[in-house]
Amino acid sequence: MYKHLSVLSLLDIDLASSSKNHFESITDKISLNNNVAITKKILKYVPYRLLQPFFSNELQEADDAIKNALTTKLSCLHFDDRYPIYKIEHCKTDKLVKLTIHAQWLQYIKQNFAIISGWVELNWVQYLQAKNPNTPTITSKTWLDFDRISLVKQRKFWDEYLEDNQHECIFTGEILTKSNYALDHFIPWTYVAHNQYWNLIPIISSCNSSKSNKLPNKTFIDSFTSTHVQVITFALKNNNKAVIEDYLCTLHCTIDDLSNETEFKRKLAELIANLIDSAALQGFEQNWTWKQSDDSILQSEF
């Protein structure tokens, strides 16, 4: 099935940037790339599998070679007494099939669409999680919020921190001010799918544009964790509960651990290194480092 979806180019659809709704984007792509060979292969099994539980007794002893034809026959024969979701009728060419949805099922689906949709989504996420045990936050990746949650709260915290602490960009070495930095997701947001404080770091705005979705070189982990030692100290001093909670829950530690510089850095560094390795396995570009030429390229583009 994956091969057929690839041929149809369904995997190339950018639903985030499309001006059409998802259904229209998918149907347009199918119409553009579909052909008789793909249709024949998909129709070999897909329409029949959903109906087979309605006729399990008859199909139990049937040979695989005749199951599709028998399912077609039974769906028409028992359409009004067993109420299958639809019946299958072959067109004259026998290359395509006609599906007629049962009126009672159509009414049921319309009335209970939210419940059915939730059940489908739950099972889809559970399937994806089982097949991708090393990928975090499957739910967020399945239905990404492309507008993202605002970073206003996080930005306010970092503004307050920079007012009391002189800090350099860990990638460029430039002094950060409230007007020249962007909040970077050290591990890309498209992988972690959250805005928790322990993964954020203020960096020069142009540097943030260059880094984009790339994974930083692991040599930056030490300076990243050193920065967060200062940050958690600032949060503890000011009793910023939202910030503190992010670290406590993610690092599975105590307040005492947060106050222990060596233990805190060890836990955070281990987490970040593991996430970099895991994201790399998912295809994220690795070993990004800042180059002075990146800044000149960005300036010439704008």
PDB file of N, CA and C in Angstrom, residues 237-275:
ATOM      1  N   LYS A 237      15.124  31.255  42.033  1.00  0.00           N
ATOM      2  CA  LYS A 237      15.235  32.477  42.831  1.00  0.00           C
ATOM      3  C   LYS A 237      13.938  33.276  42.789  1.00  0.00           C
ATOM      4  N   ASN A 238      13.294  33.290  41.606  1.00  0.00           N
ATOM      5  CA  ASN A 238      12.072  34.070  41.419  1.00  0.00           C
ATOM      6  C   ASN A 238      10.798  33.232  41.558  1.00  0.00           C
ATOM      7  N   ASN A 239      10.989  31.970  41.965  1.00  0.00           N
ATOM      8  CA  ASN A 239       9.854  31.058  42.178  1.00  0.00           C
ATOM      9  C   ASN A 239       8.918  31.015  40.967  1.00  0.00           C
ATOM     10  N   ASN A 240       9.522  30.884  39.775  1.00  0.00           N
ATOM     11  CA  ASN A 240       8.733  30.801  38.545  1.00  0.00           C
ATOM     12  C   ASN A 240       8.282  29.345  38.375  1.00  0.00           C
ATOM     13  N   LYS A 241       7.079  29.050  38.854  1.00  0.00           N
ATOM     14  CA  LYS A 241       6.613  27.673  38.939  1.00  0.00           C
ATOM     15  C   LYS A 241       6.452  27.012  37.573  1.00  0.00           C
ATOM     16  N   ALA A 242       6.001  27.750  36.570  1.00  0.00           N
ATOM     17  CA  ALA A 242       5.795  27.165  35.242  1.00  0.00           C
ATOM     18  C   ALA A 242       7.116  26.686  34.654  1.00  0.00           C
ATOM     19  N   VAL A 243       8.166  27.492  34.818  1.00  0.00           N
ATOM     20  CA  VAL A 243       9.483  27.118  34.304  1.00  0.00           C
ATOM     21  C   VAL A 243      10.035  25.923  35.078  1.00  0.00           C
ATOM     22  N   ILE A 244       9.963  26.006  36.384  1.00  0.00           N
ATOM     23  CA  ILE A 244      10.498  24.936  37.235  1.00  0.00           C
ATOM     24  C   ILE A 244       9.813  23.613  36.942  1.00  0.00           C
ATOM     25  N   GLU A 245       8.507  23.655  36.749  1.00  0.00           N
ATOM     26  CA  GLU A 245       7.748  22.420  36.502  1.00  0.00           C
ATOM     27  C   GLU A 245       8.195  21.722  35.226  1.00  0.00           C
ATOM     28  N   ASP A 246       8.513  22.493  34.187  1.00  0.00           N
ATOM     29  CA  ASP A 246       8.984  21.895  32.937  1.00  0.00           C
ATOM     30  C   ASP A 246      10.220  21.034  33.166  1.00  0.00           C
ATOM     31  N   TYR A 247      11.157  21.554  33.951  1.00  0.00           N
ATOM     32  CA  TYR A 247      12.386  20.811  34.221  1.00  0.00           C
ATOM     33  C   TYR A 247      12.128  19.611  35.121  1.00  0.00           C
ATOM     34  N   LEU A 248      11.327  19.812  36.162  1.00  0.00           N
ATOM     35  CA  LEU A 248      11.051  18.726  37.098  1.00  0.00           C
ATOM     36  C   LEU A 248      10.402  17.532  36.400  1.00  0.00           C
ATOM     37  N   CYS A 249       9.390  17.803  35.580  1.00  0.00           N
ATOM     38  CA  CYS A 249       8.647  16.723  34.924  1.00  0.00           C
ATOM     39  C   CYS A 249       9.472  16.021  33.853  1.00  0.00           C
ATOM     40  N   THR A 250      10.231  16.791  33.104  1.00  0.00           N
ATOM     41  CA  THR A 250      10.974  16.213  31.989  1.00  0.00           C
ATOM     42  C   THR A 250      12.211  15.461  32.459  1.00  0.00           C
ATOM     43  N   LEU A 251      12.921  16.021  33.412  1.00  0.00           N
ATOM     44  CA  LEU A 251      14.158  15.389  33.888  1.00  0.00           C
ATOM     45  C   LEU A 251      13.909  14.371  34.998  1.00  0.00           C
ATOM     46  N   HIS A 252      12.648  14.266  35.435  1.00  0.00           N
ATOM     47  CA  HIS A 252      12.300  13.322  36.510  1.00  0.00           C
ATOM     48  C   HIS A 252      13.228  13.513  37.715  1.00  0.00           C
ATOM     49  N   CYS A 253      13.279  14.740  38.196  1.00  0.00           N
ATOM     50  CA  CYS A 253      14.193  15.036  39.288  1.00  0.00           C
ATOM     51  C   CYS A 253      13.478  15.813  40.386  1.00  0.00           C
ATOM     52  N   THR A 254      14.219  16.142  41.415  1.00  0.00           N
ATOM     53  CA  THR A 254      13.684  16.892  42.544  1.00  0.00           C
ATOM     54  C   THR A 254      14.204  18.325  42.484  1.00  0.00           C
ATOM     55  N   ILE A 255      13.659  19.167  43.369  1.00  0.00           N
ATOM     56  CA  ILE A 255      14.150  20.539  43.474  1.00  0.00           C
ATOM     57  C   ILE A 255      15.634  20.535  43.821  1.00  0.00           C
ATOM     58  N   ASP A 256      16.040  19.619  44.697  1.00  0.00           N
ATOM     59  CA  ASP A 256      17.454  19.528  45.072  1.00  0.00           C
ATOM     60  C   ASP A 256      18.325  19.221  43.864  1.00  0.00           C
ATOM     61  N   ASP A 257      17.830  18.364  42.964  1.00  0.00           N
ATOM     62  CA  ASP A 257      18.595  18.043  41.756  1.00  0.00           C
ATOM     63  C   ASP A 257      18.769  19.280  40.880  1.00  0.00           C
ATOM     64  N   LEU A 258      17.717  20.116  40.812  1.00  0.00           N
ATOM     65  CA  LEU A 258      17.803  21.326  40.002  1.00  0.00           C
ATOM     66  C   LEU A 258      18.842  22.286  40.576  1.00  0.00           C
ATOM     67  N   SER A 259      19.035  22.231  41.877  1.00  0.00           N
ATOM     68  CA  SER A 259      19.998  23.107  42.539  1.00  0.00           C
ATOM     69  C   SER A 259      21.410  22.546  42.507  1.00  0.00           C
ATOM     70  N   ASN A 260      21.549  21.295  42.111  1.00  0.00           N
ATOM     71  CA  ASN A 260      22.853  20.636  42.033  1.00  0.00           C
ATOM     72  C   ASN A 260      23.380  20.770  40.605  1.00  0.00           C
ATOM     73  N   GLU A 261      24.310  21.682  40.393  1.00  0.00           N
ATOM     74  CA  GLU A 261      24.764  21.995  39.031  1.00  0.00           C
ATOM     75  C   GLU A 261      25.258  20.766  38.280  1.00  0.00           C
ATOM     76  N   THR A 262      26.053  19.935  38.922  1.00  0.00           N
ATOM     77  CA  THR A 262      26.622  18.762  38.250  1.00  0.00           C
ATOM     78  C   THR A 262      25.536  17.783  37.841  1.00  0.00           C
ATOM     79  N   GLU A 263      24.615  17.474  38.768  1.00  0.00           N
ATOM     80  CA  GLU A 263      23.546  16.523  38.482  1.00  0.00           C
ATOM     81  C   GLU A 263      22.579  17.079  37.435  1.00  0.00           C
ATOM     82  N   PHE A 264      22.277  18.367  37.543  1.00  0.00           N
ATOM     83  CA  PHE A 264      21.366  18.997  36.591  1.00  0.00           C
ATOM     84  C   PHE A 264      21.936  18.951  35.173  1.00  0.00           C
ATOM     85  N   LYS A 265      23.202  19.328  35.022  1.00  0.00           N
ATOM     86  CA  LYS A 265      23.824  19.319  33.694  1.00  0.00           C
ATOM     87  C   LYS A 265      23.894  17.909  33.123  1.00  0.00           C
ATOM     88  N   ARG A 266      24.176  16.947  33.976  1.00  0.00           N
ATOM     89  CA  ARG A 266      24.267  15.564  33.517  1.00  0.00           C
ATOM     90  C   ARG A 266      22.929  15.079  32.964  1.00  0.00           C
ATOM     91  N   LYS A 267      21.864  15.322  33.718  1.00  0.00           N
ATOM     92  CA  LYS A 267      20.547  14.870  33.295  1.00  0.00           C
ATOM     93  C   LYS A 267      20.102  15.554  31.989  1.00  0.00           C
ATOM     94  N   LEU A 268      20.293  16.868  31.932  1.00  0.00           N
ATOM     95  CA  LEU A 268      19.853  17.598  30.746  1.00  0.00           C
ATOM     96  C   LEU A 268      20.700  17.226  29.529  1.00  0.00           C
ATOM     97  N   ALA A 269      22.008  17.092  29.718  1.00  0.00           N
ATOM     98  CA  ALA A 269      22.892  16.728  28.599  1.00  0.00           C
ATOM     99  C   ALA A 269      22.549  15.343  28.060  1.00  0.00           C
ATOM    100  N   GLU A 270      22.256  14.420  28.954  1.00  0.00           N
ATOM    101  CA  GLU A 270      21.890  13.057  28.536  1.00  0.00           C
ATOM    102  C   GLU A 270      20.593  13.072  27.741  1.00  0.00           C
ATOM    103  N   LEU A 271      19.615  13.841  28.196  1.00  0.00           N
ATOM    104  CA  LEU A 271      18.334  13.949  27.491  1.00  0.00           C
ATOM    105  C   LEU A 271      18.531  14.539  26.091  1.00  0.00           C
ATOM    106  N   ILE A 272      19.276  15.640  26.004  1.00  0.00           N
ATOM    107  CA  ILE A 272      19.481  16.309  24.724  1.00  0.00           C
ATOM    108  C   ILE A 272      20.230  15.408  23.745  1.00  0.00           C
ATOM    109  N   ALA A 273      21.269  14.742  24.218  1.00  0.00           N
ATOM    110  CA  ALA A 273      22.048  13.855  23.337  1.00  0.00           C
ATOM    111  C   ALA A 273      21.183  12.724  22.795  1.00  0.00           C
ATOM    112  N   ASN A 274      20.348  12.157  23.660  1.00  0.00           N
ATOM    113  CA  ASN A 274      19.457  11.072  23.215  1.00  0.00           C
ATOM    114  C   ASN A 274      18.447  11.572  22.183  1.00  0.00           C
ATOM    115  N   LEU A 275      17.925  12.776  22.391  1.00  0.00           N
ATOM    116  CA  LEU A 275      16.961  13.332  21.444  1.00  0.00           C
ATOM    117  C   LEU A 275      17.613  13.642  20.100  1.00  0.00           C
TER     118      LEU A 275
END
